[in-house]
Each structure stands twice: as C-alpha cells, then as structure tokens.
Coordinates of C-alpha atoms (C1' of nucleotides) in Angstrom, one line a residue:
Chain A
M1 CA -15.2 -13.9 -11.6
V2 CA -17.3 -11.4 -13.4
N3 CA -17.6 -11.4 -17.2
E4 CA -18.6 -8.5 -19.5
K5 CA -22.3 -9.6 -19.7
Q6 CA -22.6 -9.7 -15.9
F7 CA -20.8 -6.4 -15.5
I8 CA -23.3 -4.8 -17.9
E9 CA -26.1 -6.2 -15.8
I10 CA -24.6 -4.9 -12.6
L11 CA -24.2 -1.4 -14.0
K12 CA -27.7 -1.4 -15.3
S13 CA -29.2 -2.6 -12.1
K14 CA -27.5 0.3 -10.2
G15 CA -28.5 2.9 -12.7
L16 CA -24.9 3.4 -13.8
K17 CA -24.0 4.0 -17.4
I18 CA -22.2 1.6 -19.7
T19 CA -19.3 3.2 -21.3
N20 CA -16.4 2.1 -23.5
Q21 CA -14.0 3.1 -20.8
R22 CA -15.6 0.9 -18.2
L23 CA -15.8 -2.1 -20.4
L24 CA -12.3 -1.8 -21.6
I25 CA -10.9 -1.5 -18.1
L26 CA -12.8 -4.6 -17.0
E27 CA -11.5 -6.4 -20.1
V28 CA -7.9 -5.6 -19.3
L29 CA -8.4 -7.0 -15.8
A30 CA -10.3 -10.0 -17.0
N31 CA -7.5 -10.9 -19.4
A32 CA -4.7 -10.3 -16.8
N33 CA -4.2 -14.0 -16.5
G34 CA -2.4 -14.1 -13.2
K35 CA -0.7 -10.8 -13.7
H36 CA -1.6 -8.0 -11.3
Y37 CA -1.8 -4.6 -12.9
S38 CA -1.3 -1.2 -11.3
T39 CA -3.4 1.8 -12.2
E40 CA -0.7 3.1 -14.6
E41 CA -0.4 -0.3 -16.3
I42 CA -4.2 -0.5 -16.8
Y43 CA -4.1 3.0 -18.2
D44 CA -1.3 2.1 -20.7
L45 CA -3.1 -1.1 -21.8
V46 CA -6.4 0.6 -22.4
K47 CA -4.7 3.4 -24.3
L48 CA -3.6 0.9 -26.9
T49 CA -7.2 0.5 -28.1
Y50 CA -8.6 3.7 -26.8
P51 CA -6.0 6.4 -26.8
E52 CA -8.2 9.2 -25.6
I53 CA -8.9 7.7 -22.2
G54 CA -7.7 9.8 -19.2
L55 CA -5.8 8.5 -16.2
A56 CA -8.5 10.1 -13.9
T57 CA -11.1 7.9 -15.5
V58 CA -9.0 4.8 -14.7
Y59 CA -8.8 5.8 -11.1
R60 CA -12.5 6.5 -10.9
T61 CA -13.4 3.3 -12.6
I62 CA -11.2 1.3 -10.4
Q63 CA -12.8 2.8 -7.4
L64 CA -16.2 1.9 -8.9
L65 CA -15.1 -1.7 -9.4
L66 CA -13.9 -1.9 -5.8
D67 CA -17.2 -0.5 -4.5
L68 CA -19.0 -3.1 -6.6
E69 CA -16.6 -5.8 -5.2
I70 CA -15.8 -6.8 -8.8
I71 CA -12.1 -6.4 -8.1
D72 CA -9.7 -6.6 -5.1
K73 CA -6.9 -4.3 -4.2
I74 CA -3.5 -5.9 -3.5
N75 CA -0.3 -4.4 -2.3
F76 CA 2.9 -6.2 -2.9
D77 CA 4.9 -3.4 -1.2
D78 CA 6.7 -2.5 -4.4
G79 CA 5.3 1.0 -4.4
F80 CA 2.3 0.3 -6.5
V81 CA -1.2 -0.6 -5.6
R82 CA -2.4 -3.4 -7.8
Y83 CA -5.7 -5.0 -8.7
E84 CA -7.2 -8.3 -9.7
L85 CA -10.6 -9.6 -10.5
S86 CA -12.4 -10.8 -7.3
E87 CA -12.9 -14.5 -7.1
Q88 CA -16.1 -13.9 -5.2
L89 CA -18.9 -16.1 -6.5
E90 CA -22.4 -14.9 -7.2
N91 CA -23.8 -17.0 -4.4
N92 CA -21.4 -15.4 -2.1
S93 CA -20.3 -17.6 0.9
S94 CA -16.8 -18.4 -0.3
K95 CA -14.4 -15.8 -1.4
H96 CA -11.4 -17.8 -0.4
Q97 CA -9.5 -19.0 -3.4
H98 CA -5.9 -18.2 -3.7
H99 CA -2.9 -16.7 -1.9
H100 CA 0.1 -14.8 -3.2
L101 CA 3.7 -15.9 -3.1
I102 CA 6.1 -13.0 -3.5
C103 CA 9.7 -13.8 -4.3
K104 CA 12.1 -11.5 -2.4
A105 CA 14.8 -12.1 -5.0
C106 CA 13.2 -11.7 -8.4
G107 CA 10.0 -9.9 -7.3
Q108 CA 7.8 -12.3 -9.2
V109 CA 4.4 -13.0 -7.8
F110 CA 2.9 -16.5 -7.9
S111 CA -0.6 -17.5 -7.1
F112 CA -1.4 -20.6 -5.0
K113 CA -5.0 -21.9 -5.2
E114 CA -5.9 -23.4 -1.9
D115 CA -7.7 -22.5 1.2
L116 CA -6.7 -24.0 4.5
L117 CA -7.7 -21.1 6.7
E118 CA -11.1 -22.4 7.9
L119 CA -9.6 -23.6 11.2
L120 CA -8.0 -20.3 11.9
E121 CA -11.1 -18.4 10.9
E122 CA -13.3 -20.5 13.2
K123 CA -10.9 -19.9 16.0
I124 CA -11.0 -16.1 15.5
K125 CA -14.8 -16.2 15.3
K126 CA -15.0 -18.2 18.5
E127 CA -12.5 -16.3 20.5
M128 CA -13.0 -12.7 19.4
G129 CA -16.5 -12.7 17.9
F130 CA -15.0 -11.2 14.7
Q131 CA -17.0 -12.1 11.6
I132 CA -14.7 -12.7 8.7
S133 CA -15.9 -11.9 5.2
N134 CA -12.6 -12.0 3.3
H135 CA -8.9 -12.4 3.8
E136 CA -5.7 -11.6 2.1
V137 CA -2.6 -13.8 2.6
K138 CA 0.8 -13.1 1.3
F139 CA 3.8 -15.3 1.7
Y140 CA 7.3 -13.8 1.3
G141 CA 10.2 -16.0 0.4
F142 CA 12.3 -17.3 -2.4
C143 CA 10.9 -19.0 -5.5
K144 CA 12.3 -22.3 -6.8
S145 CA 14.3 -20.8 -9.6
C146 CA 15.9 -18.1 -7.4
Q147 CA 16.9 -20.8 -4.8
E148 CA 18.6 -22.8 -7.5
K149 CA 20.3 -19.8 -9.1
N150 CA 22.0 -19.0 -5.9
G151 CA 22.8 -22.5 -4.7
G152 CA 20.4 -22.2 -1.8
V153 CA 21.7 -18.8 -0.6
S154 CA 19.1 -16.3 -1.7
V155 CA 19.8 -12.6 -1.7
E156 CA 17.0 -10.1 -1.1
K157 CA 16.4 -7.6 -3.8
R158 CA 13.7 -5.7 -2.0
Q159 CA 12.0 -5.3 1.3
Chain B
M1 CA 11.1 -7.7 19.4
V2 CA 14.1 -5.5 19.5
N3 CA 14.8 -3.2 22.5
E4 CA 17.0 -0.1 22.6
K5 CA 20.1 -1.9 23.8
Q6 CA 19.9 -4.5 21.0
F7 CA 19.2 -1.7 18.5
I8 CA 22.4 0.1 19.6
E9 CA 24.3 -3.1 19.2
I10 CA 23.0 -3.7 15.7
L11 CA 23.8 -0.2 14.6
K12 CA 27.3 -0.4 16.1
S13 CA 28.0 -3.8 14.4
K14 CA 27.0 -2.3 11.0
G15 CA 29.2 0.7 11.5
L16 CA 26.1 2.9 11.6
K17 CA 25.8 5.9 14.0
I18 CA 23.6 6.1 17.0
T19 CA 21.6 9.2 16.9
N20 CA 18.8 10.7 19.0
Q21 CA 16.5 10.6 15.9
R22 CA 17.0 6.9 15.4
L23 CA 16.5 6.0 19.1
L24 CA 13.4 8.2 19.3
I25 CA 11.8 6.6 16.3
L26 CA 12.5 3.1 17.6
E27 CA 11.0 4.2 20.9
V28 CA 7.8 5.4 19.4
L29 CA 7.4 2.1 17.6
A30 CA 8.4 0.1 20.6
N31 CA 5.7 1.8 22.7
A32 CA 3.0 1.5 20.0
N33 CA 1.3 -1.2 22.0
G34 CA -0.8 -2.7 19.2
K35 CA -1.2 0.5 17.3
H36 CA 0.2 0.8 13.8
Y37 CA 1.7 4.1 13.0
S38 CA 2.1 5.8 9.6
T39 CA 5.2 7.8 8.8
E40 CA 3.4 11.0 9.4
E41 CA 2.2 9.8 12.8
I42 CA 5.7 8.7 13.8
Y43 CA 6.9 12.1 12.7
D44 CA 4.3 13.9 14.9
L45 CA 5.0 11.7 17.9
V46 CA 8.8 12.2 17.7
K47 CA 8.3 15.9 17.3
L48 CA 6.7 16.1 20.8
T49 CA 10.1 15.4 22.4
Y50 CA 12.4 16.4 19.5
P51 CA 10.8 19.2 17.6
E52 CA 13.7 19.8 15.2
I53 CA 13.4 16.4 13.5
G54 CA 12.6 16.5 9.8
L55 CA 10.1 14.3 8.0
A56 CA 12.8 13.1 5.6
T57 CA 14.8 11.7 8.5
V58 CA 11.7 9.7 9.5
Y59 CA 11.4 8.2 6.0
R60 CA 15.1 7.4 5.9
T61 CA 15.1 5.8 9.4
I62 CA 12.1 3.7 8.6
Q63 CA 13.8 2.5 5.5
L64 CA 16.8 1.6 7.6
L65 CA 14.7 -0.2 10.1
L66 CA 13.0 -2.2 7.3
D67 CA 16.4 -3.1 5.9
L68 CA 17.6 -4.3 9.3
E69 CA 14.3 -6.2 9.6
I70 CA 13.6 -4.5 12.9
I71 CA 10.2 -3.4 11.7
D72 CA 7.6 -4.7 9.2
K73 CA 5.5 -2.7 6.7
I74 CA 1.8 -3.2 6.8
N75 CA -0.9 -1.8 4.5
F76 CA -4.5 -1.7 5.7
D77 CA -5.6 0.0 2.4
D78 CA -6.6 3.2 4.1
G79 CA -4.1 5.2 2.1
F80 CA -1.3 5.0 4.6
V81 CA 1.6 2.7 4.8
R82 CA 2.0 1.6 8.4
Y83 CA 4.7 0.0 10.5
E84 CA 5.1 -2.2 13.5
L85 CA 8.0 -3.8 15.3
S86 CA 8.9 -7.1 13.8
E87 CA 8.2 -10.2 16.0
Q88 CA 11.2 -11.9 14.5
L89 CA 13.3 -13.6 17.3
E90 CA 17.0 -13.5 17.6
N91 CA 17.2 -17.2 16.9
N92 CA 15.2 -16.7 13.7
S93 CA 13.2 -19.8 12.7
S94 CA 9.8 -18.4 13.7
K95 CA 8.5 -15.1 12.6
H96 CA 4.9 -16.2 12.7
Q97 CA 3.1 -14.6 15.6
H98 CA 0.0 -12.6 14.8
H99 CA -2.5 -11.7 12.2
H100 CA -4.5 -8.6 11.6
L101 CA -8.3 -8.3 11.8
I102 CA -9.6 -5.2 10.0
C103 CA -13.2 -4.1 10.7
K104 CA -14.8 -2.9 7.6
A105 CA -17.3 -0.9 9.6
C106 CA -15.3 1.0 12.2
G107 CA -11.8 0.6 10.6
Q108 CA -10.3 -0.7 13.8
V109 CA -7.4 -3.1 13.5
F110 CA -7.2 -6.0 16.0
S111 CA -4.3 -8.4 16.3
F112 CA -4.7 -12.1 16.8
K113 CA -1.8 -14.1 18.1
E114 CA -1.8 -17.5 16.7
D115 CA -0.1 -19.4 13.9
L116 CA -1.9 -22.2 12.1
L117 CA -0.4 -21.8 8.8
E118 CA 2.3 -24.5 9.0
L119 CA 0.1 -26.9 7.0
L120 CA -0.4 -24.5 4.2
E121 CA 3.3 -23.5 4.1
E122 CA 4.4 -27.1 4.0
K123 CA 2.0 -27.7 1.1
I124 CA 3.4 -24.7 -0.8
K125 CA 6.9 -25.8 -0.2
K126 CA 6.2 -29.3 -1.4
E127 CA 4.1 -28.4 -4.4
M128 CA 5.9 -25.3 -5.7
G129 CA 9.4 -25.4 -4.1
F130 CA 8.7 -22.0 -2.8
Q131 CA 10.8 -21.3 0.4
I132 CA 8.7 -19.2 2.7
S133 CA 10.5 -16.8 5.1
N134 CA 7.6 -14.7 6.3
H135 CA 3.9 -14.1 5.7
E136 CA 1.3 -11.4 6.1
V137 CA -2.3 -12.3 6.8
K138 CA -5.2 -9.9 6.9
F139 CA -8.7 -10.8 7.7
Y140 CA -11.5 -8.4 6.7
G141 CA -14.8 -8.5 8.4
F142 CA -16.9 -7.0 11.2
C143 CA -15.8 -6.7 14.8
K144 CA -17.9 -7.9 17.6
S145 CA -19.1 -4.4 18.7
C146 CA -20.0 -3.3 15.1
Q147 CA -22.0 -6.5 14.7
E148 CA -23.9 -5.8 17.9
K149 CA -24.4 -2.1 17.1
N150 CA -26.2 -2.9 13.8
G151 CA -28.1 -6.0 15.0
G152 CA -26.1 -8.3 12.8
V153 CA -26.4 -6.2 9.7
S154 CA -23.1 -4.6 9.2
V155 CA -22.5 -1.6 6.9
E156 CA -19.2 -1.1 5.2
K157 CA -17.5 2.1 5.8
R158 CA -14.6 1.6 3.5
Q159 CA -13.2 -0.7 0.9
Chain C
dT1 C1' 39.1 14.7 11.7
dT2 C1' 36.4 11.9 8.9
dT3 C1' 32.3 10.2 7.5
dG4 C1' 27.8 9.4 8.0
dG5 C1' 23.4 11.6 9.3
dT6 C1' 20.3 15.5 9.4
dG7 C1' 17.2 19.4 8.1
dC8 C1' 15.4 22.0 4.7
dA9 C1' 13.6 22.7 0.3
dA10 C1' 12.8 21.2 -4.1
dA11 C1' 11.5 17.5 -7.1
dA12 C1' 9.2 13.4 -8.2
dT13 C1' 5.3 10.3 -7.7
dT14 C1' 0.8 9.0 -7.0
dT15 C1' -4.0 10.1 -6.4
dT16 C1' -7.9 13.3 -6.1
dT17 C1' -10.8 17.0 -7.6
dG18 C1' -13.2 20.9 -10.3
dC19 C1' -15.1 22.0 -14.4
dA20 C1' -16.7 22.4 -19.1
dG21 C1' -18.2 19.5 -22.6
dG22 C1' -19.8 14.8 -24.3
dC23 C1' -22.3 10.6 -24.3
dT24 C1' -25.7 7.2 -22.5
dA25 C1' -30.2 6.2 -21.5
Chain D
dT1 C1' -33.0 16.2 -23.2
dA2 C1' -31.2 15.3 -18.4
dG3 C1' -27.8 13.8 -15.8
dC4 C1' -24.0 10.9 -15.4
dC5 C1' -19.3 10.3 -17.2
dT6 C1' -15.1 11.9 -19.2
dG7 C1' -10.8 14.4 -20.3
dC8 C1' -7.9 17.8 -19.0
dA9 C1' -5.4 20.4 -15.9
dA10 C1' -4.6 21.9 -11.5
dA11 C1' -4.3 20.6 -6.7
dA12 C1' -3.3 17.6 -3.0
dA13 C1' -0.9 14.1 -0.8
dT14 C1' 3.0 11.1 -0.2
dT15 C1' 7.8 10.0 -0.8
dT16 C1' 12.5 10.8 -2.5
dT17 C1' 16.6 13.5 -3.4
dG18 C1' 20.3 17.2 -3.4
dC19 C1' 23.0 19.8 -0.7
dA20 C1' 25.2 22.4 3.0
dC21 C1' 25.9 21.8 7.7
dC22 C1' 26.2 19.1 12.0
dA23 C1' 27.5 15.5 15.0
dA24 C1' 29.1 10.7 16.3
dA25 C1' 33.1 7.9 16.4

DNA sequence: TTTGGTGCAAAATTTTTGCAGGCTA
DNA sequence: TAGCCTGCAAAAATTTTGCACCAAA
C-alpha cells in the first residue's frame, strides 16, 4: 500500500512530474477506506479541494497509477470500472490479500481478507505451466443483513 | 449448459417468444468453444447467417440471457464486456466449474476446470454470514509459451 | 388479433485524443 | 527554459432508448 512519500519517490525515479492533481488523486484512493471509487467519483472528490481539475486528467492519472501498479482495476458489473490501492508489497512476492463479496440484493461490496488459493495456484502452475502473478476473486451472493430482511428468500436486484 | 431445446422451453415457460435472433445468438455462444465473445463479436457472427439483425437486438438478447442466468458476464479488462454460457446445472447446487487464466503478455485467456474454493467459501459463510451463490476467479500471469519465448523474463503487454 | 420483439436512428454514457497554454524540474 | 502535464472541447466508442413496423402465438 503506497503512501504519498513513496509515490513521490516513484514519480521522481521515473522522471515523471509531481503535480497537485496526481497527489490529490492518490490521496482520494488512499483514504477510500474499503470503498471502491469509479473515475467519475474520484473526479467529484478531487474537485472538492481542486475545482479546476479536468476529467481527462483523472483518466490519465488513473492509467498512470495502473501502469505503475499502484492501483488495481476492479469491475463489479454495475456499469462502472472501479479502482483501489494495490496491496502489493514493496518486496513483491505476495499480492494476495483480499477478495470481494458482492451482495446481489443491496449491491454492497464487502472485502474479505484471506488467501487460501495457494493450492489452486500450485495446481495451475503444475498442470498448465501458467505463472500466476496476481488474481482477482469475486463472490456473488447475499449479505447477512439482506438474508435476514427477506427471511432467507433473497431477491436479486441486479445481474 | 443450456442447449437449444432447453432454451426454447425456458422461453415458452416465461411467455417469451421464440425468434430466429434469439436462437442464433444462443447458438453463437453455444459454439464458442472456450472463446469469450463481446457484444460486437456476437453481432458480427450472427450477421453472417442473418444479416438483417440489429446491434440493439444483440444487446437486448444478451440482457435477457443474463436475466435467465443462461450466460455469464466476464470482464478481462481489455475494454470489452464478454459473455460465456453459464455452467450452472439444472439441479443447481454447483455452479463452480472453471477459472480464467489471463496472460499479461499475449492476452490469451485460458480456462482451468477445477474448484478448490469450498474451504474459502465455508470460511466466508461462517465468519461473515455471507451466502455465496456464485463466484468469478481470474488469475493474471504469463502463459507457458510466453515464458518460454522470453526466456523466463515476461513483458507485460497490457494492464 | 394481440402483444411482444425487432431494426433503425437518435440519445446517452463512458473514455480517448488533439492542442494550446501552464507548471515542474 | 524545456518538456511534461493539464484543461478544454471535440471525437470515439459503447450501450440504451423511442418508435413504427413486424412476427410469433
């Protein structure tokens, strides 16, 4: 999880410039606290403190953060592409920290910290020779509160 | 995996009409054979045998197939939303058949049939009360042939 | 015949790009 | 100062919608 100081170092080391826009976008994502923002949401949040920012800059900065592997792209199939700070550690090796639980009734997204995929990854490596560097796991279902609300019969709100 | 006969029965039972367009779109997906088509690709393929079809019909039929849980939506983050026939069985209970391996060098998508997620799903159920009905697992990395091509040093082509 | 489904075109969304000017290093 | 970066607006790409007509039941 990259902080501002590290981010500045990364930019410097690549010969990239340190701008308010870049720092503010990273800050929004760093303070997301479990939320997953879309480009538009990031744009709106940055505008609160820096109204002159353009949406194109947000798109360009997000692409930059993706290229630098500082953030990850996630798609919850709600029509928006969302982003979150990558959990990748400086020493690399383990990028496997959490999975997403998506409630089909209320649309809420929960994070679950745990990695139990080593077995599966080993099997894939052995059987297919595929070298895994990262994974994305999404579980669709019904959250506790939606199950209780409907007495066990949960109704889908979205596909 | 739904075949044409079953599809017709499902449509009938819901009071929906059986049209050439619907049958042809299902046929394209049923013959995809491991490939994952985007809306545009489905449109182009159906046009070969039914040139008068409109793109809007493809979008509407795909939404219908999603609602009926005959197909699943997949996003490989290449800018296109893709679809594949759902593996869901008639008797329900198990929808957990395969995962996707996405090569970051050549972009190819491989499928891996295996489910070793029961342990993780049980844990999630127990700890969070979240009732899982389906999951989507994507592994990013480098396929065997790309590893060999580059002598073990694989170069990313895309994020 | 009735109703749902389709094709077309327009509209709405989301994302990318070109360019002149501004800011970081 | 040089060149990267930004904002704006236009363009491109993807998806949805309205409507008149057509076709399945």
